[in-house]
CSV table of C-alpha atoms in Angstrom, one decimal:
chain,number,residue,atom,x,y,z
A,1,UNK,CA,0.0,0.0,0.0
A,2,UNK,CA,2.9,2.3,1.0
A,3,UNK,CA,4.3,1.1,-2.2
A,4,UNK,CA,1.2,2.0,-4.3
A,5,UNK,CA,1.0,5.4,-2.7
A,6,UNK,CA,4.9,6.6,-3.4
A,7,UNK,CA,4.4,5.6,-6.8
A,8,UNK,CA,1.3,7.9,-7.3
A,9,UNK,CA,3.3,10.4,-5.8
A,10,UNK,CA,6.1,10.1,-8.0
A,11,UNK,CA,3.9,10.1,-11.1
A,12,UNK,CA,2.1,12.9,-9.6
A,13,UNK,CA,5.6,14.7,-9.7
A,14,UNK,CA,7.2,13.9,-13.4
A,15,UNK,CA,4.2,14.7,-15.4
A,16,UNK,CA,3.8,18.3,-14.6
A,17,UNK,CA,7.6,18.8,-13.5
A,18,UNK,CA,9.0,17.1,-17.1
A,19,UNK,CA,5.9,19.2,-19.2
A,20,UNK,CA,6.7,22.8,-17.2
A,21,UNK,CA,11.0,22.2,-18.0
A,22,UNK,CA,10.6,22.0,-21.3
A,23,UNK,CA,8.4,24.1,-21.2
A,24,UNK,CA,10.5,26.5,-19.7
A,25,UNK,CA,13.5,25.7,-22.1
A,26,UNK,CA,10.9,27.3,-25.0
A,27,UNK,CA,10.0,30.1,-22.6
A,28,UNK,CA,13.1,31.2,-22.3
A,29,UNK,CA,14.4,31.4,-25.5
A,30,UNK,CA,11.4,33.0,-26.3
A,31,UNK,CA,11.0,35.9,-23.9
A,32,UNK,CA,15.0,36.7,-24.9
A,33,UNK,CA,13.9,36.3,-28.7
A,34,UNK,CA,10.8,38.4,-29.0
A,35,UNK,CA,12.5,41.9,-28.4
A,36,UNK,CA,15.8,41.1,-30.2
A,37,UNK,CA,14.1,39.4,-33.2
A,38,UNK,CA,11.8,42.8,-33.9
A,39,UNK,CA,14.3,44.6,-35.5
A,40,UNK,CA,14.6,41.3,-38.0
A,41,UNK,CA,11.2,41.7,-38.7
A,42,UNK,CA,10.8,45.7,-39.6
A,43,UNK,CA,9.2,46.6,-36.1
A,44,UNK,CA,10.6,49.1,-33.5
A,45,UNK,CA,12.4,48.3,-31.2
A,46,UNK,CA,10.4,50.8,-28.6
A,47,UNK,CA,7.7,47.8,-29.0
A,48,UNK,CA,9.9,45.5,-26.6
A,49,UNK,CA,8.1,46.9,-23.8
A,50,UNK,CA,4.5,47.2,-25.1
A,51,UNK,CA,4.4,43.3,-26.0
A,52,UNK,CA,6.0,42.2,-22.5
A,53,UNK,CA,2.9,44.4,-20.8
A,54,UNK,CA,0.1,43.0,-22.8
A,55,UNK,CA,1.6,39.7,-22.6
A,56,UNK,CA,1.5,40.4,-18.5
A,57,UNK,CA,-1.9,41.6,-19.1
A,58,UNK,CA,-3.0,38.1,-20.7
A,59,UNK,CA,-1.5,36.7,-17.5
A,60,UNK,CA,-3.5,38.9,-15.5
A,61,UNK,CA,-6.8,37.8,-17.7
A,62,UNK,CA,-5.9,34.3,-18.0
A,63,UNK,CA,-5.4,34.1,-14.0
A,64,UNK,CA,-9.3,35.1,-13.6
A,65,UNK,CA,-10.5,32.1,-15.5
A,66,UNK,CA,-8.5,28.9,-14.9
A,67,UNK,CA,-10.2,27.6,-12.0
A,68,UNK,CA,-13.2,26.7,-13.6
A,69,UNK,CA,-11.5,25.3,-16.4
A,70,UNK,CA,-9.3,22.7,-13.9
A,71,UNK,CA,-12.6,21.9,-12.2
A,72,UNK,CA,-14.0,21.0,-15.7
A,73,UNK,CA,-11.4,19.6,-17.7
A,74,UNK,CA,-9.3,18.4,-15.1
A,75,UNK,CA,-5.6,19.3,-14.4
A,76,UNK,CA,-4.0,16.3,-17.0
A,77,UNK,CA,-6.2,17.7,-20.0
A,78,UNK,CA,-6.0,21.3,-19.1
A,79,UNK,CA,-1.9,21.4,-19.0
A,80,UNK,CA,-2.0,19.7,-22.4
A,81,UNK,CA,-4.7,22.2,-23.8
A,82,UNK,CA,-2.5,25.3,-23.0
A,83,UNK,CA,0.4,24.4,-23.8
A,84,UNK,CA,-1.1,23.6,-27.7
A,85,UNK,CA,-2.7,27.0,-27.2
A,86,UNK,CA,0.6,29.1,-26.6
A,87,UNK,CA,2.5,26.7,-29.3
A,88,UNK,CA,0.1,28.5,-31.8
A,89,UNK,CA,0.8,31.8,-30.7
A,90,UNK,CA,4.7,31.3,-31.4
A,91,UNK,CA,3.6,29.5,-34.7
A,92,UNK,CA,1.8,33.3,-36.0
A,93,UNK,CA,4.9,35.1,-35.2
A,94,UNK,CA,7.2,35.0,-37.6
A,95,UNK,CA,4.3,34.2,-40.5
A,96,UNK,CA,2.5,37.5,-39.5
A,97,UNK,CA,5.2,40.3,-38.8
A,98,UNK,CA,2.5,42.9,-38.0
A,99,UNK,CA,2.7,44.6,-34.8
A,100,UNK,CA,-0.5,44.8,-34.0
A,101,UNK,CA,-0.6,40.9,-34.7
A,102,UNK,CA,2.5,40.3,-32.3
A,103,UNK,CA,0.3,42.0,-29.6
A,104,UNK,CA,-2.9,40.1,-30.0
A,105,UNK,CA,-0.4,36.7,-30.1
A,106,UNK,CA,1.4,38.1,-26.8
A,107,UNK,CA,-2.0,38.3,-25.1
A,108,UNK,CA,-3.4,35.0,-25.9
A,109,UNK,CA,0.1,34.2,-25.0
A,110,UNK,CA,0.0,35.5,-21.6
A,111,UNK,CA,-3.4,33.8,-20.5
A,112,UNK,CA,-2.4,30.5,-22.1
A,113,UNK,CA,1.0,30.8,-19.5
A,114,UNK,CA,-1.5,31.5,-17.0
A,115,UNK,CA,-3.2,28.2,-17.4
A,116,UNK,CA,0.1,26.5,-17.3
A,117,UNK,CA,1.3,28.1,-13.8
A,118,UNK,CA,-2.0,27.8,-12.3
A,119,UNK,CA,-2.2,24.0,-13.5
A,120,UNK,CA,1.4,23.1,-12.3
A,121,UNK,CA,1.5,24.9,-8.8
A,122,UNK,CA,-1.7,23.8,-7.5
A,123,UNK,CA,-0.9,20.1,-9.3
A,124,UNK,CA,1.7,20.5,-7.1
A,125,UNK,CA,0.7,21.8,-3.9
A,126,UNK,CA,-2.9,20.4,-2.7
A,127,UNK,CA,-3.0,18.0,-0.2
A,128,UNK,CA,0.6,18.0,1.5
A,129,UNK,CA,2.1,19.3,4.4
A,130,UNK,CA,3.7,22.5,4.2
A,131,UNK,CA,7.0,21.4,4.5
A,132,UNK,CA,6.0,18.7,1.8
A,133,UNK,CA,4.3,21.5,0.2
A,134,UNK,CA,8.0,23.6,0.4
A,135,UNK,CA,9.6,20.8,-1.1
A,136,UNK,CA,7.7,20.1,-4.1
A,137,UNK,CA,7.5,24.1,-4.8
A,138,UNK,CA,11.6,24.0,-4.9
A,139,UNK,CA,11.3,21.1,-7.5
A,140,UNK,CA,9.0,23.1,-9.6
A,141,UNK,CA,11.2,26.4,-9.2
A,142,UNK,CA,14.4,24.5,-9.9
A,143,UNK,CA,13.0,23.0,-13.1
A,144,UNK,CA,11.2,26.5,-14.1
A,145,UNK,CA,14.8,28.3,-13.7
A,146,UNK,CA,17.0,25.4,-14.9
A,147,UNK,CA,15.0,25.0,-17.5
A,148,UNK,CA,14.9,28.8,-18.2
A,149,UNK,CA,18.6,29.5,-18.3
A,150,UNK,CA,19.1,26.5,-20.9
A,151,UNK,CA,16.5,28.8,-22.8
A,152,UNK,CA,18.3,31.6,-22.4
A,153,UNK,CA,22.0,30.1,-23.9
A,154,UNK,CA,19.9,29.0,-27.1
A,155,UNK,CA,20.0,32.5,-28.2
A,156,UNK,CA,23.8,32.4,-28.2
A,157,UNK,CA,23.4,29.1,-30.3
A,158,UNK,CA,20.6,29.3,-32.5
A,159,UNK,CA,20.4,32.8,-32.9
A,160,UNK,CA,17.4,35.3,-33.7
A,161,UNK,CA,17.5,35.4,-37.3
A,162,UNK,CA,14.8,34.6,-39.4
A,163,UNK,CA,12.6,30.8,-38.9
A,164,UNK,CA,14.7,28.6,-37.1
A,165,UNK,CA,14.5,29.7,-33.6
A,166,UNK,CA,10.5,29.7,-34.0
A,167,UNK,CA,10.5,26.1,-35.0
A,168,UNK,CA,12.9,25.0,-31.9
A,169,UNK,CA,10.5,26.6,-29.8
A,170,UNK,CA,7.3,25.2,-31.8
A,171,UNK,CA,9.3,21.8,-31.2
A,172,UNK,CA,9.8,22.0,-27.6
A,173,UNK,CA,6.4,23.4,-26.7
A,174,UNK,CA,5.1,19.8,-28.1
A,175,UNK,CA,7.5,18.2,-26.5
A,176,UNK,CA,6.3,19.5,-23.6
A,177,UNK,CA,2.8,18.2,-24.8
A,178,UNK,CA,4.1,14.2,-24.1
A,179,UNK,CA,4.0,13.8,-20.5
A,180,UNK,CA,1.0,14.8,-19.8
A,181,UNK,CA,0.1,13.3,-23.1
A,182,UNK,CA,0.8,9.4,-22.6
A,183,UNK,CA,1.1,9.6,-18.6
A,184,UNK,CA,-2.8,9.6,-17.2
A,185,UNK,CA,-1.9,8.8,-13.5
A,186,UNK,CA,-1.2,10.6,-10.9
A,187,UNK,CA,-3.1,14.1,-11.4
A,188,UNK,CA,-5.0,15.5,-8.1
A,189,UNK,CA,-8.6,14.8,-7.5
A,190,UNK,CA,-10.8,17.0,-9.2
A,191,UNK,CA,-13.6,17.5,-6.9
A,192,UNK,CA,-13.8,19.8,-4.1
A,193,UNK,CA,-12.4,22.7,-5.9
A,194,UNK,CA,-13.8,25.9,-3.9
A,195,UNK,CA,-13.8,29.4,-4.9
A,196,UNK,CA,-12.7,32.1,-2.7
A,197,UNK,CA,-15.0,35.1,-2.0
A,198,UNK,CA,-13.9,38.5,-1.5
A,199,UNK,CA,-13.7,38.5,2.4
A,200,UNK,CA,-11.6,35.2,2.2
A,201,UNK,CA,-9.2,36.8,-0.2
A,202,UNK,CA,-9.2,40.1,1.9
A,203,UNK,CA,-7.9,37.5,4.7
A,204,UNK,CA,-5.0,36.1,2.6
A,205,UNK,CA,-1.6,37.0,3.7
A,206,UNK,CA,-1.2,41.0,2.7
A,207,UNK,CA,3.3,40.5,2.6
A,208,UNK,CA,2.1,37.1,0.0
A,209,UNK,CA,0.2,39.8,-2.1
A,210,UNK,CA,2.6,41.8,-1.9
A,211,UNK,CA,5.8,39.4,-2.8
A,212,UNK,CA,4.1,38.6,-5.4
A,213,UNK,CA,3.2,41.9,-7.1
A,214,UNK,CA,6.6,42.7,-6.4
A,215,UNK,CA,7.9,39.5,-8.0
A,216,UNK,CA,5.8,40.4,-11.1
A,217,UNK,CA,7.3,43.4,-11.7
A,218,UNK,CA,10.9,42.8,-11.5
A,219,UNK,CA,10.2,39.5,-13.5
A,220,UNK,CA,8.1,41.4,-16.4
A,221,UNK,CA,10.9,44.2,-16.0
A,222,UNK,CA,13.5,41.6,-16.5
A,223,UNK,CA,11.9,39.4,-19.0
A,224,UNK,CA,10.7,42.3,-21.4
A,225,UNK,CA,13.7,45.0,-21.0
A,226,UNK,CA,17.0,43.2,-19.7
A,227,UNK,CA,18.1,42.0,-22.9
A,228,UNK,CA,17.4,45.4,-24.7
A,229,UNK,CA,19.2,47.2,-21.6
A,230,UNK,CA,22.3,44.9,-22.1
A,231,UNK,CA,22.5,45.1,-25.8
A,232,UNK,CA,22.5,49.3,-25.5
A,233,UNK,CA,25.5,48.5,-23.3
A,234,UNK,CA,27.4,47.2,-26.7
A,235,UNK,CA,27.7,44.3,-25.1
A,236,UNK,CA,27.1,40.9,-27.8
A,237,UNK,CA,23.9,38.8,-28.2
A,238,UNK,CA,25.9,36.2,-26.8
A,239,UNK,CA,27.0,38.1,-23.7
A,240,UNK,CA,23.3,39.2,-23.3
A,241,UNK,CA,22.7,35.6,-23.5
A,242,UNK,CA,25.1,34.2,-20.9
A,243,UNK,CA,23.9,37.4,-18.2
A,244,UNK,CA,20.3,36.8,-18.9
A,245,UNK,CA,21.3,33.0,-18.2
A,246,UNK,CA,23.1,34.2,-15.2
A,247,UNK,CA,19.8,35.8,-13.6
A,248,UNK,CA,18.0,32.3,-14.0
A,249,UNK,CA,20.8,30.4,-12.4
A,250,UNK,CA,21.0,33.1,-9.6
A,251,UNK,CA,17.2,32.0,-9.1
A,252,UNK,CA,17.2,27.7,-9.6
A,253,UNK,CA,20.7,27.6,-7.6
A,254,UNK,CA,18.5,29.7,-4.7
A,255,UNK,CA,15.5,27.5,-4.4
A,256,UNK,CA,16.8,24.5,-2.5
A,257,UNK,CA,18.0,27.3,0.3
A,258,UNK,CA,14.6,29.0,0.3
A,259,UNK,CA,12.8,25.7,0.4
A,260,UNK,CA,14.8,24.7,3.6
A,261,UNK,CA,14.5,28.5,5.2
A,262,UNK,CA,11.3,28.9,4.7
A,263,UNK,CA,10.0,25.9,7.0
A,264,UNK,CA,12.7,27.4,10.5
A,265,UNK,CA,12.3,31.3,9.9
A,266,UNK,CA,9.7,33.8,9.3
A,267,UNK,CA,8.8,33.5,5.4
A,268,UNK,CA,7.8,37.3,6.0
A,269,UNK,CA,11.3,38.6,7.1
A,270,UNK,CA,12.8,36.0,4.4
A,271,UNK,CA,10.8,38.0,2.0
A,272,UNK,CA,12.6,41.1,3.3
A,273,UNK,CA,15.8,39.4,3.4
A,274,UNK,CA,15.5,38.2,-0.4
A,275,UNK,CA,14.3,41.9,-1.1
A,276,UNK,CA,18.0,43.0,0.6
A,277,UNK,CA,19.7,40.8,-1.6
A,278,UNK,CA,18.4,42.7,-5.0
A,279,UNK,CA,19.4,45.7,-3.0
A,280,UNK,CA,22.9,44.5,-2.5
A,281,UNK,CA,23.2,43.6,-6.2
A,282,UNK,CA,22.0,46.8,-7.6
A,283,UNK,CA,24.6,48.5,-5.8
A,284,UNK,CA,27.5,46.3,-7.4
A,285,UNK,CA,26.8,47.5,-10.9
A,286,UNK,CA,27.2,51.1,-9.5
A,287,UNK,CA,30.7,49.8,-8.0
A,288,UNK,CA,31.9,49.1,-11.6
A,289,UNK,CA,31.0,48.4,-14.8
A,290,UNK,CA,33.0,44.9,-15.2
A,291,UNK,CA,31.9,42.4,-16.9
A,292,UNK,CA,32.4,39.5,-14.3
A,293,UNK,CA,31.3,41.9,-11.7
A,294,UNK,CA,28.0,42.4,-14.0
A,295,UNK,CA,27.4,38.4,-14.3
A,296,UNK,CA,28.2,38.6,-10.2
A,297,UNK,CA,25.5,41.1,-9.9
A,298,UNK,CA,22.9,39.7,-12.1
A,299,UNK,CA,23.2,36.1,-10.2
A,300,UNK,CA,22.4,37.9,-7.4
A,301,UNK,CA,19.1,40.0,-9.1
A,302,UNK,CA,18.5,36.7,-10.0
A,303,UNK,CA,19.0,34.7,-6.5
A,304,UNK,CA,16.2,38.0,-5.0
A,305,UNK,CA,13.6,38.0,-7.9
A,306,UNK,CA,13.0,34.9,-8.6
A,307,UNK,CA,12.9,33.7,-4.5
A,308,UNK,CA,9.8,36.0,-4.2
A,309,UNK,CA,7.3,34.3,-5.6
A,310,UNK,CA,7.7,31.1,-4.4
A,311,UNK,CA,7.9,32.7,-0.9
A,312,UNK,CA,5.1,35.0,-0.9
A,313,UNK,CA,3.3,31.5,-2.7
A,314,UNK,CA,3.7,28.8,0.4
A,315,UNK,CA,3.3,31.7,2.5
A,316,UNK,CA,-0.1,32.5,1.3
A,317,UNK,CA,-1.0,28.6,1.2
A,318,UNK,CA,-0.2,27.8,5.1
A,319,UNK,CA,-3.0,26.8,6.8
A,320,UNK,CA,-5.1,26.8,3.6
A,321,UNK,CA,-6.8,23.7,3.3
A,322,UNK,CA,-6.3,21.9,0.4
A,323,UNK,CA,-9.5,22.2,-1.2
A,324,UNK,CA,-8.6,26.3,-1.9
A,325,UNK,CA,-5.2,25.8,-3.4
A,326,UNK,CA,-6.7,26.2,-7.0
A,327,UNK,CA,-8.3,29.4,-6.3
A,328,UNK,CA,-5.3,30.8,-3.9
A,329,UNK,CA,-2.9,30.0,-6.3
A,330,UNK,CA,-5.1,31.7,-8.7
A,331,UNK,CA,-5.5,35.0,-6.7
A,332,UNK,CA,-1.5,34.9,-6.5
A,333,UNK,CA,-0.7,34.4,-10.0
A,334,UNK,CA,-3.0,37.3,-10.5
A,335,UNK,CA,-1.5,39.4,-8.3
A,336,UNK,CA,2.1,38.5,-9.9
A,337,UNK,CA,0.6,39.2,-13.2
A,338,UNK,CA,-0.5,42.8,-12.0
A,339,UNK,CA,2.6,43.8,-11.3
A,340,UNK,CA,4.1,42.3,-13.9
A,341,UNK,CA,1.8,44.0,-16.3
A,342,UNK,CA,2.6,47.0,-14.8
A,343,UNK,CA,6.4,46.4,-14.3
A,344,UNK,CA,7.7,47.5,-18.0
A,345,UNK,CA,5.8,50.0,-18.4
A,346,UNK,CA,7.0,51.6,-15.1
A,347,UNK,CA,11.1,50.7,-15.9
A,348,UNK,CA,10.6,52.1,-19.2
A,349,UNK,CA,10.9,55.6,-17.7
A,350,UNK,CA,13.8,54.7,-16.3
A,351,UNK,CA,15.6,53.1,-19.8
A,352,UNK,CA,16.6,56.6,-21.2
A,353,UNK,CA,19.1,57.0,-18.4
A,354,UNK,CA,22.5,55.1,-17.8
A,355,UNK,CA,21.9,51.9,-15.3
A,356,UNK,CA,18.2,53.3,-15.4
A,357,UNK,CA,16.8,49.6,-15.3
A,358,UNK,CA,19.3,49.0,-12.6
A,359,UNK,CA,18.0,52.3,-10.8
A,360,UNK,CA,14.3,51.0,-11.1
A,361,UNK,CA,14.9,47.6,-9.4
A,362,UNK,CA,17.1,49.0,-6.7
A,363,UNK,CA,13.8,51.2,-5.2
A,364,UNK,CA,11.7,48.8,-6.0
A,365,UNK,CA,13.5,46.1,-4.1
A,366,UNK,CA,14.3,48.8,-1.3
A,367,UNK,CA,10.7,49.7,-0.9
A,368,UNK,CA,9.6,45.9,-0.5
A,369,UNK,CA,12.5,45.3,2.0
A,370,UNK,CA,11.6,48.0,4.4
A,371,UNK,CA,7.2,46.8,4.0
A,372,UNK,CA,8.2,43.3,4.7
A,373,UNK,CA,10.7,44.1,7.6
A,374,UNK,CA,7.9,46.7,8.9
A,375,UNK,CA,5.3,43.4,8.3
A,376,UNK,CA,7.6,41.0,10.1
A,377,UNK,CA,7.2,42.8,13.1
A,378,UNK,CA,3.7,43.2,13.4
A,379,UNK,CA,2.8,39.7,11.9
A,380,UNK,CA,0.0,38.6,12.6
A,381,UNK,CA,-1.4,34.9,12.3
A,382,UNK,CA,-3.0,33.8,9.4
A,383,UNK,CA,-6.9,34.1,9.2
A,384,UNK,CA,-8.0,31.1,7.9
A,385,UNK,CA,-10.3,30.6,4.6
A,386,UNK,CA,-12.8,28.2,6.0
């Protein structure tokens, strides 16, 4: 019986943890190939920014309708059914090089990613213990981020000229599509699923919230600008790749630590600590503009932004009972997805000046460090949804 049950659980693991690496190998490559590839195809490069907001925005949308969708459809079929929907938004890229085409496709986009996170994280999270719950979070982090630097190098080796790196994406995406595909075991139960109302979501952890807006904008920030703030820094495509590679390994090589510090301290103050971090990094690209000191730095951006969210996550999942996960996850992503929506547009006021990205993230970070250190001390236990 014991047998039986750490089988399910290990099938339970490999289909959504295999599907979202690959995944996140085609992710990668992709969010580092849309803004350098727009030049390639006769649109401006002041565009970079507009398609990593709407695409945010689709997040945002999608992260208001996946619930009933799992409930329906069921968390094995629903993977599968966004992952072919975002493999035919890369497919109309390179066809259709219309601007106003690359925004529609970066919205559908967006809520198609939604359905993926939503599908994975609460596929992963409902009915264990937190400190099982911890665990599994760190796999699905480490393969998000490992799988997201690999991404990242593949503009160094298949470029971002013309087809090609559109069909290695279209290619991995359906990868992607196989393990969920032939493996039917092992997906949660379906039934249960309860919405949260208003109140219940006005009870949620407020430092979760606000990790994860904070999250969303220094990842949409990242994601949608970085590569454009390197490349005005005459730096090569393949040095923007190995530094945007550098910020995802800063953030898979962090997880395992997080996942262990968040079950013996505070997740709160290790939100604030994490924030620090970003602050520290900032401040080593104004101590010189080396290039090993820049990877240095990065690593560290990378180690801060990308701990946030799986923080402020588990912290706004203790105590839940399982049958909310769906629908807390759900209020997270969208609050991730807010500020990532709103992140590039915000650190695009900042891109005109010198280190101006670098500027944006060091008061961002600041500001969240001093809230979650002021939270910290006033925390309060969690008001159950119930």
């Amino acid at each position: 019986m014991q047998q039986t049950t750490t089988c399910q659980k290990s099938s339970g693991m490999f289909v959504p943890v295999a599907g979202l690496t690959v995944f996140a190998i085609a992710s990668g490559y992709l969010m580092s190939l849309i803004p350098l590839s727009l030049a390639n195809f006769n649109i401006d490069s002041s565009y970079a920014s507009w398609l990593a907001s709407i695409y945010y925005l689709g997040l945002l949308i999608g992260s208001l309708m996946i619930e009933p969708i799992i409930a329906k459809i069921g968390h094995r079929i629903a993977f599968i059914s966004f992952l072919t929907l975002l493999a035919s938004t890369v497919a109309v890229l390179p066809l259709f090089p219309h601007k106003e085409l690359w925004l529609f496709s970066r919205l559908i986009a967006g809520m198609a990613v939604a359905g993926i996170f939503v599908v994975v994280e609460s596929w992963l999270l409902i009915g264990d213990s937190a400190k099982e719950r911890a665990k599994r979070l760190g796999f699905y982090m480490t393969s998000l981020y490992g799988g997201t630097t690999i991404g990242q190098l593949a503009v160094g080796y298949f470029g971002v000229q013309g087809f090609v790196p559109f069909i290695v994406i279209l290619v991995l995406l359906l990868i992607a599509i196989l393990p969920p595909l032939f493996v039917k075991q092992g997906q949660p139960n379906n039934h249960g699923h309860q919405v949260l109302s208003l109140k219940q979501i006005s009870r949620l952890s407020k430092p979760a919230i606000i990790g994860c807006i904070t999250s969303g904008v220094v990842m949409g920030s990242i994601y949608g600008l970085m590569p454009l703030a390197l490349k005005a820094s005459s730096l090569s495509t393949n040095q923007v790749g190995v530094l945007m590679a550098a910020i995802i390994l800063g953030g898979m090589v962090i997880q395992p630590v997080i996942s262990k510090l968040s079950i013996v301290m505070s997740k709160t103050l290790l939100l604030a600590l994490m924030s620090l971090l970003g602050v520290f990094a900032m401040g080593l690209t104004y101590l010189s503009s080396d290039y090993i000191m820049l990877v240095s730095a990065l690593a560290l951006l990378g180690m801060s932004a990308f701990a946030l969210y799986p923080i402020a996550i588990t912290l706004a999942c203790d105590n839940l009972d399982s049958s909310y996960i769906v629908a807390a996850t759900q209020v997270m992503l969208f609050s991730y997805s807010i500020g990532s929506a709103l992140g590039p547009i915000g650190a695009n006021s900042f891109m005109a000046e010198q280190n101006g990205l670098m500027d944006f993230f060091f008061i961002v970070l600041l500001a969240t460090a001093i809230y979650m250190l002021i939270a910290s001390l006033h925390r309060k236990p969690q008001v159950l949804a119930s």
